[in-house]
PDB file of C-alpha atoms in Angstrom:
ATOM      1  CA  GLU A  64      41.048 -31.263 216.202  1.00 75.00           C
ATOM      2  CA  ASP A  65      41.926 -30.799 213.226  1.00 78.00           C
ATOM      3  CA  LYS A  66      42.706 -26.265 212.898  1.00 87.00           C
ATOM      4  CA  VAL A  67      44.264 -23.303 211.901  1.00 92.00           C
ATOM      5  CA  VAL A  68      45.180 -20.088 213.603  1.00 94.00           C
ATOM      6  CA  GLN A  69      46.509 -16.309 211.757  1.00 95.00           C
ATOM      7  CA  SER A  70      48.230 -13.812 213.473  1.00 94.00           C
ATOM      8  CA  PRO A  71      47.871 -10.503 213.317  1.00 93.00           C
ATOM      9  CA  LEU A  72      43.774 -11.027 212.942  1.00 90.00           C
ATOM     10  CA  SER A  73      43.858  -7.042 212.123  1.00 92.00           C
ATOM     11  CA  LEU A  74      46.098  -4.799 210.519  1.00 93.00           C
ATOM     12  CA  VAL A  75      46.685  -1.126 210.148  1.00 94.00           C
ATOM     13  CA  VAL A  76      49.678  -0.096 207.413  1.00 95.00           C
ATOM     14  CA  HIS A  77      50.471   2.737 206.085  1.00 95.00           C
ATOM     15  CA  GLU A  78      51.011   2.760 202.177  1.00 96.00           C
ATOM     16  CA  GLY A  79      54.632   1.148 201.656  1.00 96.00           C
ATOM     17  CA  ASP A  80      55.516  -0.777 204.473  1.00 96.00           C
ATOM     18  CA  THR A  81      55.790  -4.142 203.946  1.00 96.00           C
ATOM     19  CA  VAL A  82      53.726  -7.431 205.810  1.00 97.00           C
ATOM     20  CA  THR A  83      54.162 -10.339 207.027  1.00 97.00           C
ATOM     21  CA  LEU A  84      51.235 -12.746 208.350  1.00 97.00           C
ATOM     22  CA  ASN A  85      50.849 -15.167 209.975  1.00 97.00           C
ATOM     23  CA  CYS A  86      48.709 -19.110 209.846  1.00 97.00           C
ATOM     24  CA  SER A  87      49.579 -22.099 212.158  1.00 97.00           C
ATOM     25  CA  TYR A  88      47.721 -25.476 211.486  1.00 94.00           C
ATOM     26  CA  GLU A  89      48.036 -28.250 213.693  1.00 91.00           C
ATOM     27  CA  VAL A  90      45.676 -30.419 211.544  1.00 84.00           C
ATOM     28  CA  THR A  91      46.695 -35.405 211.346  1.00 79.00           C
ATOM     29  CA  ASN A  92      48.338 -35.433 208.143  1.00 79.00           C
ATOM     30  CA  PHE A  93      48.801 -32.472 206.645  1.00 85.00           C
ATOM     31  CA  ARG A  94      47.865 -31.926 203.011  1.00 83.00           C
ATOM     32  CA  SER A  95      48.441 -28.831 201.539  1.00 87.00           C
ATOM     33  CA  LEU A  96      48.015 -25.285 203.021  1.00 92.00           C
ATOM     34  CA  LEU A  97      46.546 -22.139 201.015  1.00 91.00           C
ATOM     35  CA  TRP A  98      45.823 -19.103 200.872  1.00 94.00           C
ATOM     36  CA  TYR A  99      43.018 -16.068 199.704  1.00 93.00           C
ATOM     37  CA  LYS A 100      42.434 -12.544 200.005  1.00 93.00           C
ATOM     38  CA  GLN A 101      39.227 -11.600 200.422  1.00 89.00           C
ATOM     39  CA  GLU A 102      37.648  -8.295 199.397  1.00 85.00           C
ATOM     40  CA  LYS A 103      34.065  -7.902 199.454  1.00 73.00           C
ATOM     41  CA  LYS A 104      33.084 -10.866 199.275  1.00 72.00           C
ATOM     42  CA  ALA A 105      34.204 -14.765 197.538  1.00 80.00           C
ATOM     43  CA  PRO A 106      37.209 -15.189 199.153  1.00 86.00           C
ATOM     44  CA  THR A 107      39.881 -15.315 195.223  1.00 86.00           C
ATOM     45  CA  PHE A 108      43.240 -17.750 195.721  1.00 86.00           C
ATOM     46  CA  LEU A 109      46.545 -16.727 195.796  1.00 92.00           C
ATOM     47  CA  PHE A 110      48.864 -19.926 196.643  1.00 90.00           C
ATOM     48  CA  MET A 111      48.874 -23.398 197.886  1.00 88.00           C
ATOM     49  CA  LEU A 112      52.206 -25.323 199.995  1.00 91.00           C
ATOM     50  CA  THR A 113      52.592 -28.424 199.639  1.00 87.00           C
ATOM     51  CA  SER A 114      56.897 -28.223 200.362  1.00 86.00           C
ATOM     52  CA  SER A 115      58.274 -27.182 202.875  1.00 89.00           C
ATOM     53  CA  GLY A 116      60.857 -24.152 202.218  1.00 89.00           C
ATOM     54  CA  ILE A 117      60.283 -23.286 198.775  1.00 88.00           C
ATOM     55  CA  GLU A 118      58.662 -19.815 198.496  1.00 91.00           C
ATOM     56  CA  LYS A 119      56.139 -19.702 196.437  1.00 92.00           C
ATOM     57  CA  LYS A 120      56.079 -15.272 195.032  1.00 93.00           C
ATOM     58  CA  SER A 121      52.311 -13.553 192.793  1.00 92.00           C
ATOM     59  CA  GLY A 122      54.450 -10.128 192.005  1.00 95.00           C
ATOM     60  CA  ARG A 123      55.255  -8.137 195.563  1.00 97.00           C
ATOM     61  CA  LEU A 124      53.133 -11.110 197.704  1.00 97.00           C
ATOM     62  CA  SER A 125      54.929 -14.911 198.381  1.00 97.00           C
ATOM     63  CA  SER A 126      54.976 -17.120 201.091  1.00 97.00           C
ATOM     64  CA  ILE A 127      56.369 -19.508 202.596  1.00 96.00           C
ATOM     65  CA  LEU A 128      55.695 -22.857 204.497  1.00 96.00           C
ATOM     66  CA  ASP A 129      57.896 -24.218 207.253  1.00 95.00           C
ATOM     67  CA  LYS A 130      56.207 -27.596 207.396  1.00 90.00           C
ATOM     68  CA  LYS A 131      58.461 -28.567 210.667  1.00 93.00           C
ATOM     69  CA  GLU A 132      57.299 -25.317 213.036  1.00 93.00           C
ATOM     70  CA  LEU A 133      54.180 -26.407 211.158  1.00 95.00           C
ATOM     71  CA  SER A 134      53.283 -23.129 209.847  1.00 96.00           C
ATOM     72  CA  SER A 135      53.405 -20.174 206.776  1.00 97.00           C
ATOM     73  CA  ILE A 136      53.585 -17.197 205.853  1.00 97.00           C
ATOM     74  CA  LEU A 137      51.966 -14.587 203.601  1.00 98.00           C
ATOM     75  CA  ASN A 138      54.731 -12.314 203.059  1.00 98.00           C
ATOM     76  CA  ILE A 139      53.426  -8.631 201.192  1.00 97.00           C
ATOM     77  CA  THR A 140      56.048  -6.105 200.544  1.00 97.00           C
ATOM     78  CA  ALA A 141      55.023  -1.442 199.821  1.00 97.00           C
ATOM     79  CA  THR A 142      51.810  -2.678 200.270  1.00 97.00           C
ATOM     80  CA  GLN A 143      49.318  -0.965 198.145  1.00 97.00           C
ATOM     81  CA  THR A 144      46.142   0.177 199.720  1.00 96.00           C
ATOM     82  CA  GLY A 145      44.811  -2.056 196.597  1.00 95.00           C
ATOM     83  CA  ASP A 146      45.417  -4.957 199.701  1.00 96.00           C
ATOM     84  CA  SER A 147      43.035  -4.598 201.556  1.00 96.00           C
ATOM     85  CA  ALA A 148      41.050  -7.205 202.492  1.00 95.00           C
ATOM     86  CA  ILE A 149      41.177 -10.166 204.120  1.00 93.00           C
ATOM     87  CA  TYR A 150      43.957 -13.070 204.354  1.00 95.00           C
ATOM     88  CA  LEU A 151      42.933 -16.099 204.718  1.00 93.00           C
ATOM     89  CA  CYS A 152      44.450 -18.670 205.747  1.00 94.00           C
ATOM     90  CA  ALA A 153      43.025 -22.811 204.522  1.00 92.00           C
ATOM     91  CA  VAL A 154      44.684 -26.188 205.187  1.00 90.00           C
ATOM     92  CA  GLU A 155      43.983 -29.264 203.421  1.00 81.00           C
ATOM     93  CA  ALA A 156      44.055 -31.946 205.578  1.00 73.00           C
ATOM     94  CA  GLU A 157      43.910 -36.005 204.594  1.00 66.00           C
ATOM     95  CA  THR A 158      41.881 -37.829 207.397  1.00 56.00           C
ATOM     96  CA  SER A 159      39.500 -35.067 206.027  1.00 52.00           C
ATOM     97  CA  TYR A 160      39.224 -36.288 202.419  1.00 54.00           C
ATOM     98  CA  ASP A 161      37.878 -32.514 200.014  1.00 61.00           C
ATOM     99  CA  LYS A 162      37.206 -30.693 203.031  1.00 70.00           C
ATOM    100  CA  VAL A 163      39.153 -27.854 203.667  1.00 79.00           C
ATOM    101  CA  ILE A 164      39.452 -26.039 207.273  1.00 85.00           C
ATOM    102  CA  PHE A 165      39.775 -22.556 207.419  1.00 89.00           C
ATOM    103  CA  GLY A 166      42.418 -19.783 209.350  1.00 90.00           C
ATOM    104  CA  PRO A 167      40.525 -16.813 210.719  1.00 89.00           C
ATOM    105  CA  GLY A 168      41.288 -14.318 208.662  1.00 91.00           C
ATOM    106  CA  THR A 169      43.663 -11.520 209.042  1.00 94.00           C
ATOM    107  CA  SER A 170      42.380  -8.690 208.386  1.00 92.00           C
ATOM    108  CA  LEU A 171      44.176  -5.514 206.877  1.00 95.00           C
ATOM    109  CA  SER A 172      44.236  -2.548 205.572  1.00 95.00           C
ATOM    110  CA  VAL A 173      46.195   0.097 204.104  1.00 96.00           C
ATOM    111  CA  ILE A 174      45.975   3.274 204.642  1.00 95.00           C
ATOM    112  CA  PRO A 175      46.906   6.038 202.565  1.00 93.00           C
TER     113      PRO A 175
ATOM    114  CA  GLU B 136      37.492 -15.880 182.152  1.00 75.00           C
ATOM    115  CA  PRO B 137      35.070 -18.667 183.333  1.00 79.00           C
ATOM    116  CA  GLU B 138      33.338 -18.076 186.423  1.00 88.00           C
ATOM    117  CA  VAL B 139      31.260 -19.383 189.172  1.00 92.00           C
ATOM    118  CA  THR B 140      27.962 -18.600 189.460  1.00 94.00           C
ATOM    119  CA  GLN B 141      25.522 -17.625 192.350  1.00 94.00           C
ATOM    120  CA  THR B 142      21.750 -17.045 192.746  1.00 93.00           C
ATOM    121  CA  PRO B 143      20.848 -15.159 194.058  1.00 92.00           C
ATOM    122  CA  SER B 144      22.822 -12.448 195.087  1.00 91.00           C
ATOM    123  CA  HIS B 145      20.841 -11.494 198.143  1.00 92.00           C
ATOM    124  CA  GLN B 146      17.789 -13.700 199.997  1.00 94.00           C
ATOM    125  CA  VAL B 147      15.344 -12.818 202.620  1.00 94.00           C
ATOM    126  CA  THR B 148      13.022 -16.085 204.527  1.00 94.00           C
ATOM    127  CA  GLN B 149      11.142 -16.252 207.781  1.00 94.00           C
ATOM    128  CA  MET B 150      12.017 -18.940 209.654  1.00 95.00           C
ATOM    129  CA  GLY B 151      11.533 -22.214 208.542  1.00 95.00           C
ATOM    130  CA  GLN B 152      11.118 -21.361 205.343  1.00 95.00           C
ATOM    131  CA  GLU B 153      12.747 -23.228 203.538  1.00 96.00           C
ATOM    132  CA  VAL B 154      15.947 -21.944 200.465  1.00 96.00           C
ATOM    133  CA  ILE B 155      17.374 -23.602 197.649  1.00 96.00           C
ATOM    134  CA  LEU B 156      20.576 -21.601 196.859  1.00 97.00           C
ATOM    135  CA  ARG B 157      21.768 -21.585 193.283  1.00 96.00           C
ATOM    136  CA  CYS B 158      24.764 -22.078 192.049  1.00 96.00           C
ATOM    137  CA  VAL B 159      26.922 -22.887 188.036  1.00 96.00           C
ATOM    138  CA  PRO B 160      30.054 -24.417 189.458  1.00 94.00           C
ATOM    139  CA  ILE B 161      32.753 -23.446 185.922  1.00 91.00           C
ATOM    140  CA  SER B 162      31.650 -26.711 183.277  1.00 89.00           C
ATOM    141  CA  ASN B 163      34.163 -28.573 183.461  1.00 86.00           C
ATOM    142  CA  HIS B 164      35.189 -28.955 186.639  1.00 89.00           C
ATOM    143  CA  LEU B 165      34.664 -31.672 188.516  1.00 87.00           C
ATOM    144  CA  TYR B 166      34.560 -31.121 192.289  1.00 88.00           C
ATOM    145  CA  PHE B 167      32.543 -28.719 193.887  1.00 91.00           C
ATOM    146  CA  TYR B 168      32.229 -27.170 197.338  1.00 92.00           C
ATOM    147  CA  TRP B 169      29.008 -24.988 199.892  1.00 95.00           C
ATOM    148  CA  TYR B 170      31.182 -22.721 202.111  1.00 93.00           C
ATOM    149  CA  ARG B 171      29.236 -20.398 204.290  1.00 94.00           C
ATOM    150  CA  GLN B 172      30.537 -17.339 206.389  1.00 89.00           C
ATOM    151  CA  ILE B 173      28.035 -15.562 209.308  1.00 90.00           C
ATOM    152  CA  LEU B 174      29.683 -11.955 209.816  1.00 85.00           C
ATOM    153  CA  GLY B 175      32.518 -10.958 210.937  1.00 78.00           C
ATOM    154  CA  GLN B 176      33.977 -14.883 211.652  1.00 82.00           C
ATOM    155  CA  LYS B 177      35.396 -17.938 209.676  1.00 82.00           C
ATOM    156  CA  VAL B 178      34.684 -18.931 206.431  1.00 87.00           C
ATOM    157  CA  GLU B 179      33.375 -22.341 207.427  1.00 90.00           C
ATOM    158  CA  PHE B 180      33.394 -25.911 205.252  1.00 88.00           C
ATOM    159  CA  LEU B 181      29.543 -27.463 204.935  1.00 93.00           C
ATOM    160  CA  VAL B 182      30.116 -29.629 202.355  1.00 92.00           C
ATOM    161  CA  SER B 183      32.212 -31.474 199.047  1.00 88.00           C
ATOM    162  CA  PHE B 184      30.451 -32.990 195.975  1.00 90.00           C
ATOM    163  CA  TYR B 185      32.104 -35.195 193.244  1.00 87.00           C
ATOM    164  CA  ASN B 186      30.224 -38.613 190.870  1.00 86.00           C
ATOM    165  CA  ASN B 187      26.834 -36.704 192.172  1.00 88.00           C
ATOM    166  CA  GLU B 188      27.697 -37.334 195.877  1.00 90.00           C
ATOM    167  CA  ILE B 189      28.716 -36.169 198.547  1.00 91.00           C
ATOM    168  CA  SER B 190      31.976 -37.188 199.543  1.00 86.00           C
ATOM    169  CA  GLU B 191      32.748 -34.940 202.581  1.00 84.00           C
ATOM    170  CA  LYS B 192      30.508 -32.468 205.019  1.00 87.00           C
ATOM    171  CA  SER B 193      31.115 -31.390 208.109  1.00 87.00           C
ATOM    172  CA  GLU B 194      29.403 -31.370 211.676  1.00 87.00           C
ATOM    173  CA  ILE B 195      27.469 -28.088 210.330  1.00 91.00           C
ATOM    174  CA  PHE B 196      25.722 -29.648 207.681  1.00 94.00           C
ATOM    175  CA  ASP B 197      22.838 -31.356 209.060  1.00 93.00           C
ATOM    176  CA  ASP B 198      19.813 -33.091 208.511  1.00 94.00           C
ATOM    177  CA  GLN B 199      17.825 -29.261 207.228  1.00 95.00           C
ATOM    178  CA  PHE B 200      21.418 -29.093 204.516  1.00 97.00           C
ATOM    179  CA  SER B 201      20.764 -31.152 201.448  1.00 97.00           C
ATOM    180  CA  VAL B 202      22.561 -30.407 198.000  1.00 96.00           C
ATOM    181  CA  GLU B 203      22.474 -31.830 194.295  1.00 94.00           C
ATOM    182  CA  ARG B 204      23.363 -31.645 190.503  1.00 91.00           C
ATOM    183  CA  PRO B 205      19.641 -31.684 189.246  1.00 85.00           C
ATOM    184  CA  ASP B 206      20.797 -31.709 185.718  1.00 85.00           C
ATOM    185  CA  GLY B 207      23.826 -30.636 183.943  1.00 77.00           C
ATOM    186  CA  SER B 208      25.285 -27.451 185.160  1.00 86.00           C
ATOM    187  CA  ASN B 209      23.600 -25.712 188.607  1.00 92.00           C
ATOM    188  CA  PHE B 210      23.985 -27.489 191.950  1.00 95.00           C
ATOM    189  CA  THR B 211      21.934 -26.285 194.710  1.00 97.00           C
ATOM    190  CA  LEU B 212      21.648 -26.169 198.455  1.00 97.00           C
ATOM    191  CA  LYS B 213      19.184 -26.377 200.234  1.00 97.00           C
ATOM    192  CA  ILE B 214      17.960 -25.399 204.413  1.00 97.00           C
ATOM    193  CA  ARG B 215      14.718 -27.018 204.332  1.00 95.00           C
ATOM    194  CA  SER B 216      13.391 -25.018 207.969  1.00 94.00           C
ATOM    195  CA  THR B 217      16.271 -21.687 208.016  1.00 96.00           C
ATOM    196  CA  LYS B 218      16.570 -21.230 211.219  1.00 96.00           C
ATOM    197  CA  LEU B 219      17.933 -17.143 213.169  1.00 96.00           C
ATOM    198  CA  GLU B 220      21.422 -19.780 212.741  1.00 95.00           C
ATOM    199  CA  ASP B 221      21.681 -19.910 209.161  1.00 96.00           C
ATOM    200  CA  SER B 222      21.906 -16.178 208.411  1.00 97.00           C
ATOM    201  CA  ALA B 223      24.785 -15.918 206.493  1.00 96.00           C
ATOM    202  CA  MET B 224      26.537 -15.526 203.080  1.00 94.00           C
ATOM    203  CA  TYR B 225      26.689 -18.473 201.785  1.00 96.00           C
ATOM    204  CA  PHE B 226      29.686 -19.658 199.393  1.00 94.00           C
ATOM    205  CA  CYS B 227      29.442 -21.700 196.389  1.00 94.00           C
ATOM    206  CA  ALA B 228      33.071 -22.919 194.708  1.00 92.00           C
ATOM    207  CA  SER B 229      34.681 -25.444 192.424  1.00 90.00           C
ATOM    208  CA  SER B 230      37.631 -26.681 191.773  1.00 85.00           C
ATOM    209  CA  PRO B 231      39.081 -29.404 188.527  1.00 81.00           C
ATOM    210  CA  THR B 232      40.233 -31.570 190.454  1.00 69.00           C
ATOM    211  CA  GLY B 233      39.777 -32.837 194.210  1.00 61.00           C
ATOM    212  CA  THR B 234      42.015 -31.999 197.447  1.00 57.00           C
ATOM    213  CA  GLY B 235      45.494 -33.533 197.642  1.00 51.00           C
ATOM    214  CA  SER B 236      46.267 -32.749 194.132  1.00 52.00           C
ATOM    215  CA  TYR B 237      47.814 -29.940 193.241  1.00 46.00           C
ATOM    216  CA  LEU B 238      45.886 -28.603 190.386  1.00 46.00           C
ATOM    217  CA  ASN B 239      43.926 -28.029 192.748  1.00 59.00           C
ATOM    218  CA  GLU B 240      42.467 -24.220 192.673  1.00 74.00           C
ATOM    219  CA  GLN B 241      39.046 -23.917 194.389  1.00 81.00           C
ATOM    220  CA  PHE B 242      37.527 -21.358 192.058  1.00 86.00           C
ATOM    221  CA  PHE B 243      34.813 -19.440 194.457  1.00 88.00           C
ATOM    222  CA  GLY B 244      30.854 -17.530 193.318  1.00 90.00           C
ATOM    223  CA  PRO B 245      29.917 -14.272 194.655  1.00 89.00           C
ATOM    224  CA  GLY B 246      28.289 -16.021 197.727  1.00 91.00           C
ATOM    225  CA  THR B 247      24.338 -15.496 198.121  1.00 94.00           C
ATOM    226  CA  ARG B 248      23.672 -14.042 201.843  1.00 94.00           C
ATOM    227  CA  LEU B 249      20.619 -14.710 203.215  1.00 96.00           C
ATOM    228  CA  THR B 250      18.915 -13.595 205.582  1.00 95.00           C
ATOM    229  CA  VAL B 251      16.521 -15.952 208.496  1.00 95.00           C
ATOM    230  CA  LEU B 252      14.417 -13.047 209.565  1.00 95.00           C
TER     231      LEU B 252
END
């Protein structure tokens, strides 16, 4: 059964700290890995990763995929209170066409 | 900036009643999805829709669920006879391409909170 696991499930940091969120997966015929940020309601897209070892960057956020370890990390540097959200990892697998499997999410709280 | 819209934002219904959740995807998108998120739990895939038919569905999407694109703009999720455990946030999403494409990015709507009493 396809599975996506995230750790930690919950994290509290102070503003300015750097955080690393982890995602690991077990899927047949991996296609891509996606990171989303979910604040009050709908998830918003952050990154799509398909190739191992290539870092994607957007401002203070960056992410990299390791296909050998079946995992990905999402880094946030110099965290701000506005980074407080649930960060969702999702995986697309070729055996499930047009289906995306989400992990449980990491709840990040950034306190001043 | 174009966005996915959903109505209503919150719906309360009695167990056994039928509900229709409505979504207006982004106009030039071709792929449409429904997800649900039970309070405090993870986002779960329900169904994807392309070219006027279901392209994939999960085990959650049983006979009490159906989807329709009745016209060129709306995409609806119908739950025929609601159960207490159907209470959740339902998200619609659309994308210009299907999964596997490097251009695929699913844009999520704001969600409809369904409460079944």
